[in-house]
Short mmCIF file of C-alpha atoms in Angstrom, two decimals:
data_model
loop_
_atom_site.label_atom_id
_atom_site.label_comp_id
_atom_site.label_asym_id
_atom_site.label_seq_id
_atom_site.Cartn_x
_atom_site.Cartn_y
_atom_site.Cartn_z
CA MET G 221 -15.48 -20.42 6.70
CA GLN G 222 -12.60 -18.70 8.49
CA ILE G 223 -11.05 -15.49 7.25
CA ALA G 224 -8.16 -13.82 9.06
CA MET G 225 -7.17 -10.19 8.56
CA LEU G 226 -3.46 -9.66 9.16
CA HIS G 227 -2.53 -6.24 10.45
CA THR G 228 0.04 -4.29 12.37
CA ARG G 229 -2.15 -1.25 13.03
CA LEU G 230 -5.80 -0.68 12.26
CA ARG G 231 -6.27 2.27 9.96
CA THR G 232 -9.52 3.67 8.59
CA GLU G 233 -9.27 1.18 5.70
CA GLU G 234 -9.23 -1.82 8.02
CA ARG G 235 -12.25 -0.53 9.95
CA LEU G 236 -14.12 -0.01 6.68
CA LEU G 237 -13.24 -3.54 5.61
CA LEU G 238 -14.40 -4.97 8.95
CA ASP G 239 -17.71 -3.11 8.55
CA ALA G 240 -18.05 -4.49 5.02
CA PHE G 241 -17.43 -8.07 6.17
CA GLU G 242 -19.90 -7.58 9.01
CA SER G 243 -22.56 -6.34 6.58
CA LEU G 244 -22.04 -9.57 4.62
CA GLY G 245 -22.56 -11.56 7.81
CA VAL G 246 -18.96 -12.78 7.81
CA ASN G 247 -16.91 -12.76 10.98
CA VAL G 248 -13.26 -11.96 10.38
CA LYS G 249 -10.54 -12.79 12.89
CA LEU G 250 -8.18 -9.88 13.45
CA VAL G 251 -4.55 -10.95 13.78
CA ASP G 252 -2.06 -8.40 15.04
CA LEU G 253 1.22 -9.73 13.64
CA ARG G 254 3.18 -7.94 16.35
CA THR G 255 1.85 -10.58 18.76
CA VAL G 256 2.24 -13.73 16.65
CA VAL G 257 4.89 -16.47 16.79
CA PHE G 258 4.93 -18.95 13.91
CA ASP G 259 6.23 -22.50 14.16
CA PRO G 260 7.05 -23.49 10.56
CA SER G 261 6.63 -27.17 11.37
CA ASP G 262 3.22 -26.79 13.04
CA PRO G 263 0.38 -24.78 11.51
CA GLY G 264 -1.71 -25.14 14.68
CA ALA G 265 -4.90 -23.08 14.43
CA TRP G 266 -3.82 -21.74 11.03
CA ALA G 267 -4.83 -25.12 9.54
CA ARG G 268 -8.47 -24.09 9.98
CA VAL G 269 -8.07 -20.70 8.24
CA ASP G 270 -9.41 -20.62 4.68
CA LEU G 271 -7.97 -17.26 3.70
CA ALA G 272 -5.69 -14.58 5.15
CA LEU G 273 -6.23 -11.01 3.97
CA ASP G 274 -3.00 -9.08 4.36
CA ARG G 275 -3.58 -5.51 5.52
CA CYS G 276 -0.23 -4.83 7.18
CA VAL G 277 1.21 -1.37 6.85
CA SER G 278 4.62 -2.96 7.39
CA LEU G 279 5.99 -4.68 4.29
CA THR G 280 8.37 -6.74 6.42
CA ALA G 281 5.52 -8.11 8.51
CA SER G 282 3.47 -8.83 5.36
CA THR G 283 6.15 -10.74 3.53
CA THR G 284 7.16 -12.73 6.62
CA ALA G 285 3.66 -13.78 7.58
CA VAL G 286 2.38 -14.50 4.08
CA GLN G 287 5.43 -16.60 3.30
CA VAL G 288 4.82 -18.79 6.36
CA LEU G 289 1.05 -18.97 5.84
CA GLU G 290 1.42 -20.09 2.24
CA HIS G 291 3.80 -22.76 3.53
CA PHE G 292 0.91 -23.89 5.76
CA GLY G 293 -1.34 -24.00 2.69
CA VAL G 294 -3.37 -20.89 3.61
CA ARG G 295 -4.70 -18.90 0.65
CA CYS G 296 -3.32 -15.39 1.06
CA VAL G 297 -4.58 -12.19 -0.53
CA ASN G 298 -2.41 -10.98 -1.97
CA SER G 299 0.01 -13.85 -2.57
CA SER G 300 3.64 -13.63 -1.48
CA ARG G 301 4.65 -13.46 -5.15
CA THR G 302 2.34 -10.49 -5.82
CA ILE G 303 3.53 -8.68 -2.69
CA GLU G 304 7.14 -9.31 -3.70
CA VAL G 305 6.62 -7.96 -7.23
CA CYS G 306 4.48 -4.95 -6.30
CA SER G 307 6.64 -3.85 -3.39
CA ASP G 308 9.82 -3.71 -5.45
CA LYS G 309 9.75 -1.20 -8.29
CA LEU G 310 12.34 -3.08 -10.29
CA SER G 311 10.34 -6.33 -10.02
CA THR G 312 7.21 -4.42 -11.07
CA THR G 313 9.04 -2.97 -14.06
CA LEU G 314 10.22 -6.42 -15.12
CA ALA G 315 6.70 -7.86 -14.80
CA LEU G 316 5.25 -5.00 -16.88
CA ALA G 317 8.03 -5.43 -19.45
CA ARG G 318 7.31 -9.16 -19.72
CA ALA G 319 3.66 -8.34 -20.34
CA GLN G 320 4.70 -5.67 -22.89
CA LEU G 321 2.68 -2.99 -21.13
CA PRO G 322 3.44 0.72 -21.57
CA MET G 323 5.47 2.39 -18.83
CA PRO G 324 7.93 5.25 -18.44
CA ALA G 325 11.48 4.52 -19.59
CA VAL G 326 13.61 3.04 -16.78
CA ARG G 327 17.33 2.45 -16.33
CA VAL G 328 18.81 0.46 -13.47
CA ALA G 329 22.38 0.42 -12.16
CA THR G 330 24.23 -0.56 -9.01
CA GLY G 331 27.27 1.71 -8.99
CA ARG G 332 27.73 5.50 -8.85
CA GLU G 333 29.35 5.86 -12.24
CA ALA G 334 26.85 3.51 -13.87
CA GLY G 335 24.07 5.30 -11.98
CA LEU G 336 25.09 8.61 -13.50
CA GLU G 337 25.23 7.00 -16.91
CA ALA G 338 21.75 5.53 -16.33
CA ILE G 339 20.38 8.95 -15.43
CA GLU G 340 21.98 10.72 -18.38
CA SER G 341 20.90 8.05 -20.85
CA ILE G 342 17.30 9.00 -20.00
CA GLY G 343 18.02 12.73 -19.92
CA TYR G 344 17.10 15.46 -17.43
CA PRO G 345 14.77 15.81 -15.67
CA VAL G 346 14.75 12.28 -14.36
CA VAL G 347 13.03 10.71 -11.36
CA LEU G 348 15.06 8.66 -8.88
CA LYS G 349 13.15 6.25 -6.69
CA PRO G 350 14.15 3.75 -4.02
CA THR G 351 13.16 0.32 -5.34
CA VAL G 352 11.36 -0.40 -2.07
CA GLY G 353 9.34 2.39 -0.52
CA SER G 354 5.92 3.94 -0.51
CA TRP G 355 3.96 7.16 -0.04
CA GLY G 356 6.45 9.04 -2.21
CA ARG G 357 9.26 8.78 0.32
CA LEU G 358 12.76 9.58 -1.00
CA VAL G 359 11.49 10.07 -4.54
CA ALA G 360 13.54 12.81 -6.18
CA ARG G 361 13.22 14.76 -9.41
CA VAL G 362 16.72 15.44 -10.65
CA ASN G 363 17.06 18.39 -13.00
CA ASP G 364 20.79 18.45 -13.74
CA ARG G 365 24.12 16.69 -13.33
CA ASP G 366 25.03 18.54 -10.13
CA ALA G 367 21.91 17.29 -8.38
CA ALA G 368 22.40 13.78 -9.76
CA GLU G 369 25.96 13.58 -8.45
CA ALA G 370 24.89 14.90 -5.04
CA ILE G 371 22.05 12.41 -4.65
CA LEU G 372 24.19 9.49 -5.75
CA GLU G 373 26.89 10.46 -3.28
CA HIS G 374 24.36 10.85 -0.45
CA ARG G 375 22.80 7.48 -1.29
CA ASP G 376 26.21 5.84 -1.36
CA THR G 377 27.36 7.36 1.91
CA LEU G 378 24.21 7.65 4.00
CA GLY G 379 21.76 5.14 2.60
CA SER G 380 21.15 1.49 3.36
CA VAL G 381 22.57 -1.08 0.96
CA ARG G 382 19.27 -1.07 -0.92
CA GLN G 383 19.83 2.63 -1.67
CA LYS G 384 22.80 1.62 -3.82
CA ILE G 385 20.35 0.36 -6.46
CA ILE G 386 19.85 3.27 -8.82
CA TYR G 387 16.36 3.11 -10.30
CA ALA G 388 16.03 6.03 -12.71
CA GLN G 389 12.72 6.71 -14.39
CA GLU G 390 11.77 9.04 -17.22
CA HIS G 391 10.05 12.15 -15.88
CA VAL G 392 6.59 12.32 -17.42
CA ASP G 393 5.19 15.81 -17.80
CA LYS G 394 1.79 14.87 -16.41
CA PRO G 395 -1.15 17.31 -16.29
CA GLY G 396 -0.93 18.08 -12.54
CA ARG G 397 -2.28 14.70 -11.57
CA ASP G 398 -1.79 10.98 -11.88
CA LEU G 399 -4.49 8.33 -12.09
CA ARG G 400 -5.21 5.47 -9.76
CA VAL G 401 -7.40 2.52 -10.69
CA PHE G 402 -8.64 0.01 -8.12
CA VAL G 403 -8.70 -3.55 -9.41
CA VAL G 404 -10.64 -6.16 -7.46
CA GLY G 405 -10.63 -9.77 -8.60
CA GLY G 406 -9.17 -8.80 -11.95
CA ILE G 407 -11.87 -6.18 -12.62
CA ALA G 408 -11.19 -2.43 -12.59
CA VAL G 409 -13.92 -1.05 -10.32
CA ALA G 410 -13.08 2.62 -9.73
CA ALA G 411 -10.67 5.35 -10.77
CA ILE G 412 -9.52 8.59 -9.24
CA GLY G 413 -7.17 11.38 -10.21
CA ARG G 414 -4.64 12.52 -7.61
CA ARG G 415 -4.04 16.21 -8.09
CA SER G 416 -1.34 18.32 -6.52
CA GLU G 417 0.58 21.53 -7.05
CA HIS G 418 3.66 19.46 -6.25
CA TRP G 419 5.05 17.09 -8.85
CA VAL G 420 4.66 14.20 -6.38
CA THR G 421 0.95 13.41 -6.63
CA ASN G 422 0.51 11.11 -3.67
CA THR G 423 -2.42 11.57 -1.29
CA ALA G 424 -0.06 10.68 1.58
CA ARG G 425 1.84 13.83 0.51
CA GLY G 426 -1.21 16.08 0.35
CA ALA G 427 -2.61 15.44 -3.14
CA THR G 428 -6.40 15.54 -3.38
CA ALA G 429 -8.54 12.87 -4.99
CA GLU G 430 -10.84 13.78 -7.88
CA SER G 431 -13.30 11.76 -9.88
CA VAL G 432 -12.26 10.52 -13.31
CA ASP G 433 -14.02 8.38 -15.89
CA LEU G 434 -12.96 4.77 -15.96
CA THR G 435 -12.50 4.73 -19.73
CA SER G 436 -12.18 1.49 -21.67
CA ASP G 437 -8.44 2.16 -22.20
CA LEU G 438 -7.87 2.84 -18.50
CA ARG G 439 -9.89 -0.20 -17.55
CA ALA G 440 -8.10 -2.55 -19.97
CA LEU G 441 -4.61 -1.36 -19.12
CA SER G 442 -5.19 -1.54 -15.36
CA GLN G 443 -6.60 -5.03 -15.58
CA GLN G 444 -3.64 -6.16 -17.69
CA ALA G 445 -1.26 -4.62 -15.17
CA ALA G 446 -2.97 -6.41 -12.27
CA GLN G 447 -2.84 -9.64 -14.20
CA SER G 448 0.87 -9.20 -14.94
CA VAL G 449 1.62 -9.36 -11.20
CA GLY G 450 -1.06 -11.93 -10.35
CA ALA G 451 -2.88 -9.54 -8.01
CA ASP G 452 -6.22 -10.43 -6.44
CA LEU G 453 -6.45 -6.84 -5.26
CA CYS G 454 -4.36 -3.84 -6.23
CA ALA G 455 -4.28 -0.18 -7.08
CA VAL G 456 -2.64 0.66 -10.38
CA ASP G 457 -1.05 4.11 -10.67
CA LEU G 458 -0.85 5.53 -14.18
CA LEU G 459 0.57 8.65 -15.77
CA GLU G 460 -0.97 10.55 -18.69
CA CYS G 461 1.95 11.19 -21.01
CA PRO G 462 1.29 13.95 -23.57
CA ARG G 463 3.25 11.98 -26.21
CA ARG G 464 2.67 8.31 -25.41
CA GLY G 465 -0.71 8.25 -23.68
CA LEU G 466 -1.34 6.15 -20.60
CA LEU G 467 1.74 4.71 -18.89
CA ILE G 468 1.72 2.38 -15.90
CA ASN G 469 3.79 3.84 -13.10
CA GLU G 470 3.40 1.61 -10.04
CA LEU G 471 1.23 -1.09 -8.51
CA ASN G 472 0.18 -1.21 -4.87
CA HIS G 473 -0.62 -4.56 -3.30
CA SER G 474 -2.19 -3.23 -0.08
CA MET G 475 -4.13 -0.27 -1.35
CA GLU G 476 -5.46 2.61 0.69
CA PHE G 477 -8.89 3.80 -0.39
CA ARG G 478 -10.37 6.00 2.33
CA ASN G 479 -10.24 9.10 0.09
CA SER G 480 -11.64 7.30 -2.93
CA ILE G 481 -15.04 6.04 -1.77
CA ASP G 482 -16.91 9.36 -1.69
CA THR G 483 -14.97 10.61 -4.72
CA THR G 484 -15.96 7.68 -6.91
CA GLY G 485 -19.28 6.74 -5.33
CA ILE G 486 -18.03 3.15 -5.35
CA ASP G 487 -18.09 1.12 -2.15
CA ILE G 488 -14.56 -0.24 -2.58
CA PRO G 489 -14.36 -2.03 0.81
CA ARG G 490 -17.65 -3.80 0.07
CA LEU G 491 -16.31 -5.03 -3.30
CA VAL G 492 -13.07 -6.16 -1.66
CA ALA G 493 -14.96 -8.00 1.08
CA GLU G 494 -17.25 -9.70 -1.45
CA HIS G 495 -14.29 -10.87 -3.50
CA VAL G 496 -12.40 -12.14 -0.46
CA VAL G 497 -15.47 -14.03 0.80
CA SER G 498 -15.90 -15.58 -2.62
CA LEU G 499 -12.26 -16.74 -2.67
CA ALA G 500 -12.48 -18.04 0.90
CA GLY G 501 -15.68 -19.88 0.06
CA ALA G 502 -14.02 -21.60 -2.87
CA THR G 503 -11.06 -22.58 -0.70
CA HIS G 504 -13.36 -23.84 2.06
CA GLN G 505 -15.33 -25.98 -0.40
CA GLY G 506 -12.10 -27.36 -1.81
CA VAL G 507 -10.97 -28.37 1.67
CA SER G 508 -14.34 -29.86 2.57
CA ALA G 509 -14.74 -31.81 -0.67
CA MET Z 185 -27.13 2.78 29.72
CA SER Z 186 -24.13 3.67 27.60
CA ILE Z 187 -20.74 4.04 29.23
CA THR Z 188 -18.45 6.77 27.97
CA ILE Z 189 -15.11 5.42 26.84
CA GLU Z 190 -12.39 7.95 27.45
CA ALA Z 191 -8.68 8.23 28.05
CA ASN Z 192 -6.31 11.13 28.10
CA CYS Z 193 -3.97 11.91 25.24
CA PRO Z 194 -0.42 11.00 26.36
CA GLU Z 195 0.90 14.00 24.41
CA CYS Z 196 -1.37 16.89 25.49
CA ASP Z 197 -3.54 15.30 28.20
CA ALA Z 198 -6.77 16.23 26.43
CA PRO Z 199 -9.62 13.74 26.84
CA VAL Z 200 -9.99 11.41 23.86
CA GLN Z 201 -13.31 9.71 23.19
CA PRO Z 202 -13.50 7.32 20.24
CA ALA Z 203 -16.51 7.84 18.00
CA ARG Z 204 -17.31 4.12 18.13
CA ARG Z 205 -16.28 1.00 19.99
CA PRO Z 206 -12.48 0.97 19.76
CA LEU Z 207 -10.42 -2.04 18.64
CA ALA Z 208 -6.97 -2.94 19.89
CA GLY Z 209 -4.38 -1.70 17.43
CA GLU Z 210 -6.69 0.99 16.05
CA ILE Z 211 -5.24 4.37 15.20
CA LEU Z 212 -7.06 7.45 16.52
CA ARG Z 213 -6.18 11.11 16.24
CA CYS Z 214 -6.28 13.49 19.20
CA THR Z 215 -8.67 16.30 18.30
CA GLN Z 216 -6.71 18.70 20.51
CA CYS Z 217 -3.10 18.25 19.35
CA SER Z 218 -3.63 16.05 16.22
CA VAL Z 219 -1.11 13.45 17.31
CA GLU Z 220 -1.73 9.87 16.15
CA LEU Z 221 -2.61 7.50 18.98
CA GLU Z 222 -2.81 3.73 19.09
CA VAL Z 223 -5.36 1.87 21.16
CA THR Z 224 -3.19 -0.52 23.17
CA SER Z 225 -6.01 -1.91 25.31
CA THR Z 226 -9.79 -1.75 25.09
CA GLU Z 227 -10.62 -2.92 28.63
CA PRO Z 228 -9.44 -0.77 30.22
CA PHE Z 229 -9.28 1.73 27.38
CA ARG Z 230 -5.64 2.79 26.98
CA LEU Z 231 -3.87 4.96 24.44
CA GLU Z 232 -0.22 5.35 23.55
CA LEU Z 233 1.53 7.49 20.99
CA ALA Z 234 1.34 5.62 17.66
CA PRO Z 235 4.69 4.40 16.33
CA GLU Z 236 6.55 6.69 13.94
CA VAL Z 237 6.38 5.77 10.26
CA GLU Z 238 9.06 3.22 9.41
CA GLU Z 239 11.02 2.71 6.22
CA ASP Z 240 9.02 -0.32 5.07
CA TRP Z 241 5.56 1.14 5.71
CA GLY Z 242 3.22 1.84 2.86
CA GLU Z 243 0.71 0.35 0.53
#
């Protein structure tokens, strides 16, 4: 059985995963995508790879490599479709809407005037997010029309073309934290709260992880969310709305978990490694049969 | 006999010793100046400043 781990830099998460694979007696080939050239008409050594685990911090590298590897017939975790849906907030919203799962109200527009209308149809405060981005970058809470107009003008003038997509989300008055559930192989395995004094509750922005109960509601909703994007592995971020209960905020296809192992007491990298080995084993048997 | 693996931080010149066998591409943090460093070679052990966060980075 051959498993490749795609990466562009090795963070704590990747080392923890390597340790987990090693403890299972499975050797994983590390592939630094910064050094790889693909020939779309010749899989070469990739023909012998049963599964590629994508752990790239760069979305561009992930989508490029996984697209080519799937073309070669390599089982990728996550799939290109899942990466595409999870990495784009609008695509995530559409997948959640198709599955009729609860989420904050969203309006989308592509022009400044329509953007303002989108924002005001939700009502202040509203949260503006880039459709592609992570770690809370360029997420803005807009409290009034003056701020909305300023941000739209800045986006129009200074931003990339992608910044012209106005993705406006209802601001949920959460209780100083959001929730994150780790889903492995369709099963919710652990949950944390991410608490911060700041309204952006992202651990990359200084929020601290706290233990929370993985209730049956939280479990069911997270698993449904993961299923709606076809994720083998993902972290589901949820908001606790005082009026509407649990709302799904975002899904992360290449989850970070270093702060969640001690907090939850769950060996997340071990569970990920076990699931990946199981998938690779099934692929390997299918090829051998 | 264990051999100490060490290189100097390219930012502050402090000695950096990884806690365990380093891997190429691994990110370490200088304990002196806290800058993020990338292991660009394991034999010989070399460190460079880790790349700045780019727009498409994340989870």
